[in-house]
Amino acid sequence: MSIWDWSYVWEALPYLYRGAIVTVQATLLSFAIALVLGLVFALIRQSPNRYVSTAMAEIVEFIRSTPLLLQVFFVYFVGPQFGIVIPAWICGIGALGIHNAAYCSEVYRAGILAVEEGQWEACTALNLSRRRIWSAII
């Protein structure tokens, strides 16, 4: 006698397929948010203003040091107590995006800091625009 029931598998397969589609959509949308927001976080963290860069560093470290599930629960269940009601889908995508943006910002920042000082000096010596420096050189 077999414990495995193939009829139940075929019955559940459409639900699993829809769940997989939702998972892929959530992954792609949150990844797009993380790429853009992570770059913004990294650039703010590179700010010459010490207070701004320190505040951004603290925010990124706070996001990185708290569990993602706790962040999602906090936004979804505590937010309405302060009048912030966000649909579940948006809450999940946003929390995933912001959480991953904190990690992406550290990757971006490490890449920016890895550029040798001579590269920056060469850009200044060539009188390149900031846009050209960041898009073509760095």
mmCIF file with all atom_site columns, C-alpha atoms in Angstrom, residues 2-138:
data_model
loop_
_atom_site.group_PDB
_atom_site.id
_atom_site.type_symbol
_atom_site.label_atom_id
_atom_site.label_alt_id
_atom_site.label_comp_id
_atom_site.label_asym_id
_atom_site.label_entity_id
_atom_site.label_seq_id
_atom_site.pdbx_PDB_ins_code
_atom_site.Cartn_x
_atom_site.Cartn_y
_atom_site.Cartn_z
_atom_site.occupancy
_atom_site.B_iso_or_equiv
_atom_site.pdbx_formal_charge
_atom_site.auth_seq_id
_atom_site.auth_comp_id
_atom_site.auth_asym_id
_atom_site.auth_atom_id
_atom_site.pdbx_PDB_model_num
ATOM 1   C CA . SER A 1 2   ? 1.359  3.378  -1.014  1.00 0.00 ? 2   SER A CA 1
ATOM 2   C CA . ILE A 1 3   ? 0.957  6.493  1.108   1.00 0.00 ? 3   ILE A CA 1
ATOM 3   C CA . TRP A 1 4   ? 1.536  8.776  -1.861  1.00 0.00 ? 4   TRP A CA 1
ATOM 4   C CA . ASP A 1 5   ? -1.649 9.805  -3.668  1.00 0.00 ? 5   ASP A CA 1
ATOM 5   C CA . TRP A 1 6   ? -1.034 11.004 -7.215  1.00 0.00 ? 6   TRP A CA 1
ATOM 6   C CA . SER A 1 7   ? -4.615 12.189 -7.653  1.00 0.00 ? 7   SER A CA 1
ATOM 7   C CA . TYR A 1 8   ? -4.058 14.792 -4.930  1.00 0.00 ? 8   TYR A CA 1
ATOM 8   C CA . VAL A 1 9   ? -0.867 15.958 -6.666  1.00 0.00 ? 9   VAL A CA 1
ATOM 9   C CA . TRP A 1 10  ? -2.731 16.535 -9.939  1.00 0.00 ? 10  TRP A CA 1
ATOM 10  C CA . GLU A 1 11  ? -5.494 18.309 -8.026  1.00 0.00 ? 11  GLU A CA 1
ATOM 11  C CA . ALA A 1 12  ? -3.041 20.673 -6.302  1.00 0.00 ? 12  ALA A CA 1
ATOM 12  C CA . LEU A 1 13  ? -0.879 21.348 -9.365  1.00 0.00 ? 13  LEU A CA 1
ATOM 13  C CA . PRO A 1 14  ? -2.869 24.387 -10.655 1.00 0.00 ? 14  PRO A CA 1
ATOM 14  C CA . TYR A 1 15  ? -2.607 26.042 -7.228  1.00 0.00 ? 15  TYR A CA 1
ATOM 15  C CA . LEU A 1 16  ? 1.126  25.366 -7.121  1.00 0.00 ? 16  LEU A CA 1
ATOM 16  C CA . TYR A 1 17  ? 1.518  26.825 -10.609 1.00 0.00 ? 17  TYR A CA 1
ATOM 17  C CA . ARG A 1 18  ? -0.326 30.025 -9.637  1.00 0.00 ? 18  ARG A CA 1
ATOM 18  C CA . GLY A 1 19  ? 1.789  30.256 -6.489  1.00 0.00 ? 19  GLY A CA 1
ATOM 19  C CA . ALA A 1 20  ? 4.957  29.914 -8.536  1.00 0.00 ? 20  ALA A CA 1
ATOM 20  C CA . ILE A 1 21  ? 3.824  32.741 -10.845 1.00 0.00 ? 21  ILE A CA 1
ATOM 21  C CA . VAL A 1 22  ? 3.148  34.997 -7.853  1.00 0.00 ? 22  VAL A CA 1
ATOM 22  C CA . THR A 1 23  ? 6.554  34.118 -6.390  1.00 0.00 ? 23  THR A CA 1
ATOM 23  C CA . VAL A 1 24  ? 8.358  35.009 -9.629  1.00 0.00 ? 24  VAL A CA 1
ATOM 24  C CA . GLN A 1 25  ? 6.429  38.285 -9.903  1.00 0.00 ? 25  GLN A CA 1
ATOM 25  C CA . ALA A 1 26  ? 7.250  39.221 -6.298  1.00 0.00 ? 26  ALA A CA 1
ATOM 26  C CA . THR A 1 27  ? 10.903 38.354 -6.839  1.00 0.00 ? 27  THR A CA 1
ATOM 27  C CA . LEU A 1 28  ? 11.279 40.420 -9.999  1.00 0.00 ? 28  LEU A CA 1
ATOM 28  C CA . LEU A 1 29  ? 9.418  43.455 -8.670  1.00 0.00 ? 29  LEU A CA 1
ATOM 29  C CA . SER A 1 30  ? 11.253 43.491 -5.351  1.00 0.00 ? 30  SER A CA 1
ATOM 30  C CA . PHE A 1 31  ? 14.577 43.016 -7.163  1.00 0.00 ? 31  PHE A CA 1
ATOM 31  C CA . ALA A 1 32  ? 13.844 46.025 -9.393  1.00 0.00 ? 32  ALA A CA 1
ATOM 32  C CA . ILE A 1 33  ? 13.031 48.104 -6.306  1.00 0.00 ? 33  ILE A CA 1
ATOM 33  C CA . ALA A 1 34  ? 16.186 46.872 -4.577  1.00 0.00 ? 34  ALA A CA 1
ATOM 34  C CA . LEU A 1 35  ? 18.436 47.781 -7.499  1.00 0.00 ? 35  LEU A CA 1
ATOM 35  C CA . VAL A 1 36  ? 17.205 51.353 -7.723  1.00 0.00 ? 36  VAL A CA 1
ATOM 36  C CA . LEU A 1 37  ? 16.731 52.019 -4.012  1.00 0.00 ? 37  LEU A CA 1
ATOM 37  C CA . GLY A 1 38  ? 20.041 50.333 -3.161  1.00 0.00 ? 38  GLY A CA 1
ATOM 38  C CA . LEU A 1 39  ? 21.878 52.736 -5.449  1.00 0.00 ? 39  LEU A CA 1
ATOM 39  C CA . VAL A 1 40  ? 20.086 55.664 -3.843  1.00 0.00 ? 40  VAL A CA 1
ATOM 40  C CA . PHE A 1 41  ? 21.022 54.394 -0.369  1.00 0.00 ? 41  PHE A CA 1
ATOM 41  C CA . ALA A 1 42  ? 24.662 53.934 -1.415  1.00 0.00 ? 42  ALA A CA 1
ATOM 42  C CA . LEU A 1 43  ? 24.915 57.416 -2.915  1.00 0.00 ? 43  LEU A CA 1
ATOM 43  C CA . ILE A 1 44  ? 23.322 59.003 0.151   1.00 0.00 ? 44  ILE A CA 1
ATOM 44  C CA . ARG A 1 45  ? 25.740 57.068 2.329   1.00 0.00 ? 45  ARG A CA 1
ATOM 45  C CA . GLN A 1 46  ? 28.641 58.533 0.323   1.00 0.00 ? 46  GLN A CA 1
ATOM 46  C CA . SER A 1 47  ? 27.405 62.053 1.088   1.00 0.00 ? 47  SER A CA 1
ATOM 47  C CA . PRO A 1 48  ? 30.069 64.503 2.263   1.00 0.00 ? 48  PRO A CA 1
ATOM 48  C CA . ASN A 1 49  ? 27.669 65.636 4.991   1.00 0.00 ? 49  ASN A CA 1
ATOM 49  C CA . ARG A 1 50  ? 28.630 63.543 8.019   1.00 0.00 ? 50  ARG A CA 1
ATOM 50  C CA . TYR A 1 51  ? 25.167 63.651 9.597   1.00 0.00 ? 51  TYR A CA 1
ATOM 51  C CA . VAL A 1 52  ? 23.394 62.495 6.441   1.00 0.00 ? 52  VAL A CA 1
ATOM 52  C CA . SER A 1 53  ? 25.833 59.649 5.771   1.00 0.00 ? 53  SER A CA 1
ATOM 53  C CA . THR A 1 54  ? 25.752 58.506 9.412   1.00 0.00 ? 54  THR A CA 1
ATOM 54  C CA . ALA A 1 55  ? 21.949 58.554 9.473   1.00 0.00 ? 55  ALA A CA 1
ATOM 55  C CA . MET A 1 56  ? 21.827 56.528 6.257   1.00 0.00 ? 56  MET A CA 1
ATOM 56  C CA . ALA A 1 57  ? 24.376 54.064 7.621   1.00 0.00 ? 57  ALA A CA 1
ATOM 57  C CA . GLU A 1 58  ? 22.260 53.571 10.745  1.00 0.00 ? 58  GLU A CA 1
ATOM 58  C CA . ILE A 1 59  ? 19.100 53.043 8.707   1.00 0.00 ? 59  ILE A CA 1
ATOM 59  C CA . VAL A 1 60  ? 20.790 50.493 6.439   1.00 0.00 ? 60  VAL A CA 1
ATOM 60  C CA . GLU A 1 61  ? 22.286 48.624 9.390   1.00 0.00 ? 61  GLU A CA 1
ATOM 61  C CA . PHE A 1 62  ? 18.926 48.600 11.183  1.00 0.00 ? 62  PHE A CA 1
ATOM 62  C CA . ILE A 1 63  ? 17.201 47.152 8.125   1.00 0.00 ? 63  ILE A CA 1
ATOM 63  C CA . ARG A 1 64  ? 19.939 44.565 7.642   1.00 0.00 ? 64  ARG A CA 1
ATOM 64  C CA . SER A 1 65  ? 19.944 43.519 11.301  1.00 0.00 ? 65  SER A CA 1
ATOM 65  C CA . THR A 1 66  ? 16.212 42.894 11.674  1.00 0.00 ? 66  THR A CA 1
ATOM 66  C CA . PRO A 1 67  ? 14.546 39.791 10.218  1.00 0.00 ? 67  PRO A CA 1
ATOM 67  C CA . LEU A 1 68  ? 12.557 40.267 7.026   1.00 0.00 ? 68  LEU A CA 1
ATOM 68  C CA . LEU A 1 69  ? 9.502  38.525 8.458   1.00 0.00 ? 69  LEU A CA 1
ATOM 69  C CA . LEU A 1 70  ? 9.472  40.942 11.386  1.00 0.00 ? 70  LEU A CA 1
ATOM 70  C CA . GLN A 1 71  ? 9.651  43.894 8.994   1.00 0.00 ? 71  GLN A CA 1
ATOM 71  C CA . VAL A 1 72  ? 6.736  42.575 6.917   1.00 0.00 ? 72  VAL A CA 1
ATOM 72  C CA . PHE A 1 73  ? 4.638  41.931 10.030  1.00 0.00 ? 73  PHE A CA 1
ATOM 73  C CA . PHE A 1 74  ? 5.460  45.357 11.411  1.00 0.00 ? 74  PHE A CA 1
ATOM 74  C CA . VAL A 1 75  ? 4.476  47.198 8.235   1.00 0.00 ? 75  VAL A CA 1
ATOM 75  C CA . TYR A 1 76  ? 1.327  45.148 7.661   1.00 0.00 ? 76  TYR A CA 1
ATOM 76  C CA . PHE A 1 77  ? -0.018 44.836 11.215  1.00 0.00 ? 77  PHE A CA 1
ATOM 77  C CA . VAL A 1 78  ? 1.382  47.869 13.063  1.00 0.00 ? 78  VAL A CA 1
ATOM 78  C CA . GLY A 1 79  ? 0.995  50.334 10.189  1.00 0.00 ? 79  GLY A CA 1
ATOM 79  C CA . PRO A 1 80  ? -2.842 50.375 10.346  1.00 0.00 ? 80  PRO A CA 1
ATOM 80  C CA . GLN A 1 81  ? -2.678 51.432 14.005  1.00 0.00 ? 81  GLN A CA 1
ATOM 81  C CA . PHE A 1 82  ? -1.036 54.645 12.788  1.00 0.00 ? 82  PHE A CA 1
ATOM 82  C CA . GLY A 1 83  ? -3.416 55.075 9.858   1.00 0.00 ? 83  GLY A CA 1
ATOM 83  C CA . ILE A 1 84  ? -1.091 53.529 7.271   1.00 0.00 ? 84  ILE A CA 1
ATOM 84  C CA . VAL A 1 85  ? -3.073 50.810 5.498   1.00 0.00 ? 85  VAL A CA 1
ATOM 85  C CA . ILE A 1 86  ? -1.161 49.062 2.743   1.00 0.00 ? 86  ILE A CA 1
ATOM 86  C CA . PRO A 1 87  ? -2.527 46.146 0.690   1.00 0.00 ? 87  PRO A CA 1
ATOM 87  C CA . ALA A 1 88  ? -0.813 42.827 1.385   1.00 0.00 ? 88  ALA A CA 1
ATOM 88  C CA . TRP A 1 89  ? 0.761  42.544 -2.084  1.00 0.00 ? 89  TRP A CA 1
ATOM 89  C CA . ILE A 1 90  ? 2.247  46.051 -1.965  1.00 0.00 ? 90  ILE A CA 1
ATOM 90  C CA . CYS A 1 91  ? 3.404  45.528 1.619   1.00 0.00 ? 91  CYS A CA 1
ATOM 91  C CA . GLY A 1 92  ? 5.195  42.304 0.714   1.00 0.00 ? 92  GLY A CA 1
ATOM 92  C CA . ILE A 1 93  ? 6.836  43.704 -2.406  1.00 0.00 ? 93  ILE A CA 1
ATOM 93  C CA . GLY A 1 94  ? 7.846  46.916 -0.636  1.00 0.00 ? 94  GLY A CA 1
ATOM 94  C CA . ALA A 1 95  ? 9.277  45.163 2.408   1.00 0.00 ? 95  ALA A CA 1
ATOM 95  C CA . LEU A 1 96  ? 11.214 42.707 0.238   1.00 0.00 ? 96  LEU A CA 1
ATOM 96  C CA . GLY A 1 97  ? 12.477 45.558 -1.949  1.00 0.00 ? 97  GLY A CA 1
ATOM 97  C CA . ILE A 1 98  ? 13.620 47.734 0.950   1.00 0.00 ? 98  ILE A CA 1
ATOM 98  C CA . HIS A 1 99  ? 15.208 44.811 2.787   1.00 0.00 ? 99  HIS A CA 1
ATOM 99  C CA . ASN A 1 100 ? 17.152 43.733 -0.291  1.00 0.00 ? 100 ASN A CA 1
ATOM 100 C CA . ALA A 1 101 ? 18.001 47.373 -1.103  1.00 0.00 ? 101 ALA A CA 1
ATOM 101 C CA . ALA A 1 102 ? 19.903 47.573 2.183   1.00 0.00 ? 102 ALA A CA 1
ATOM 102 C CA . TYR A 1 103 ? 22.079 44.667 1.084   1.00 0.00 ? 103 TYR A CA 1
ATOM 103 C CA . CYS A 1 104 ? 22.441 46.004 -2.473  1.00 0.00 ? 104 CYS A CA 1
ATOM 104 C CA . SER A 1 105 ? 23.527 49.383 -1.129  1.00 0.00 ? 105 SER A CA 1
ATOM 105 C CA . GLU A 1 106 ? 26.455 47.745 0.631   1.00 0.00 ? 106 GLU A CA 1
ATOM 106 C CA . VAL A 1 107 ? 27.462 46.013 -2.598  1.00 0.00 ? 107 VAL A CA 1
ATOM 107 C CA . TYR A 1 108 ? 27.244 49.280 -4.523  1.00 0.00 ? 108 TYR A CA 1
ATOM 108 C CA . ARG A 1 109 ? 29.157 51.120 -1.818  1.00 0.00 ? 109 ARG A CA 1
ATOM 109 C CA . ALA A 1 110 ? 31.903 48.495 -1.800  1.00 0.00 ? 110 ALA A CA 1
ATOM 110 C CA . GLY A 1 111 ? 32.215 48.840 -5.565  1.00 0.00 ? 111 GLY A CA 1
ATOM 111 C CA . ILE A 1 112 ? 32.439 52.626 -5.335  1.00 0.00 ? 112 ILE A CA 1
ATOM 112 C CA . LEU A 1 113 ? 35.053 52.469 -2.575  1.00 0.00 ? 113 LEU A CA 1
ATOM 113 C CA . ALA A 1 114 ? 37.072 49.922 -4.556  1.00 0.00 ? 114 ALA A CA 1
ATOM 114 C CA . VAL A 1 115 ? 37.762 52.467 -7.305  1.00 0.00 ? 115 VAL A CA 1
ATOM 115 C CA . GLU A 1 116 ? 41.337 53.618 -6.895  1.00 0.00 ? 116 GLU A CA 1
ATOM 116 C CA . GLU A 1 117 ? 42.049 57.209 -5.930  1.00 0.00 ? 117 GLU A CA 1
ATOM 117 C CA . GLY A 1 118 ? 44.003 57.632 -9.176  1.00 0.00 ? 118 GLY A CA 1
ATOM 118 C CA . GLN A 1 119 ? 40.832 57.039 -11.188 1.00 0.00 ? 119 GLN A CA 1
ATOM 119 C CA . TRP A 1 120 ? 39.071 59.864 -9.371  1.00 0.00 ? 120 TRP A CA 1
ATOM 120 C CA . GLU A 1 121 ? 42.074 62.140 -9.815  1.00 0.00 ? 121 GLU A CA 1
ATOM 121 C CA . ALA A 1 122 ? 42.286 61.313 -13.525 1.00 0.00 ? 122 ALA A CA 1
ATOM 122 C CA . CYS A 1 123 ? 38.619 62.221 -13.963 1.00 0.00 ? 123 CYS A CA 1
ATOM 123 C CA . THR A 1 124 ? 39.210 65.530 -12.212 1.00 0.00 ? 124 THR A CA 1
ATOM 124 C CA . ALA A 1 125 ? 42.332 66.191 -14.309 1.00 0.00 ? 125 ALA A CA 1
ATOM 125 C CA . LEU A 1 126 ? 40.404 65.522 -17.518 1.00 0.00 ? 126 LEU A CA 1
ATOM 126 C CA . ASN A 1 127 ? 37.650 67.888 -16.354 1.00 0.00 ? 127 ASN A CA 1
ATOM 127 C CA . LEU A 1 128 ? 34.955 65.284 -16.963 1.00 0.00 ? 128 LEU A CA 1
ATOM 128 C CA . SER A 1 129 ? 31.397 66.028 -15.913 1.00 0.00 ? 129 SER A CA 1
ATOM 129 C CA . ARG A 1 130 ? 29.994 64.220 -12.886 1.00 0.00 ? 130 ARG A CA 1
ATOM 130 C CA . ARG A 1 131 ? 27.538 62.386 -15.113 1.00 0.00 ? 131 ARG A CA 1
ATOM 131 C CA . ARG A 1 132 ? 30.336 61.179 -17.378 1.00 0.00 ? 132 ARG A CA 1
ATOM 132 C CA . ILE A 1 133 ? 32.473 60.148 -14.407 1.00 0.00 ? 133 ILE A CA 1
ATOM 133 C CA . TRP A 1 134 ? 29.730 58.038 -12.836 1.00 0.00 ? 134 TRP A CA 1
ATOM 134 C CA . SER A 1 135 ? 28.380 56.549 -16.070 1.00 0.00 ? 135 SER A CA 1
ATOM 135 C CA . ALA A 1 136 ? 31.569 55.802 -17.999 1.00 0.00 ? 136 ALA A CA 1
ATOM 136 C CA . ILE A 1 137 ? 34.482 55.679 -15.582 1.00 0.00 ? 137 ILE A CA 1
ATOM 137 C CA . ILE A 1 138 ? 33.229 54.593 -12.186 1.00 0.00 ? 138 ILE A CA 1
#
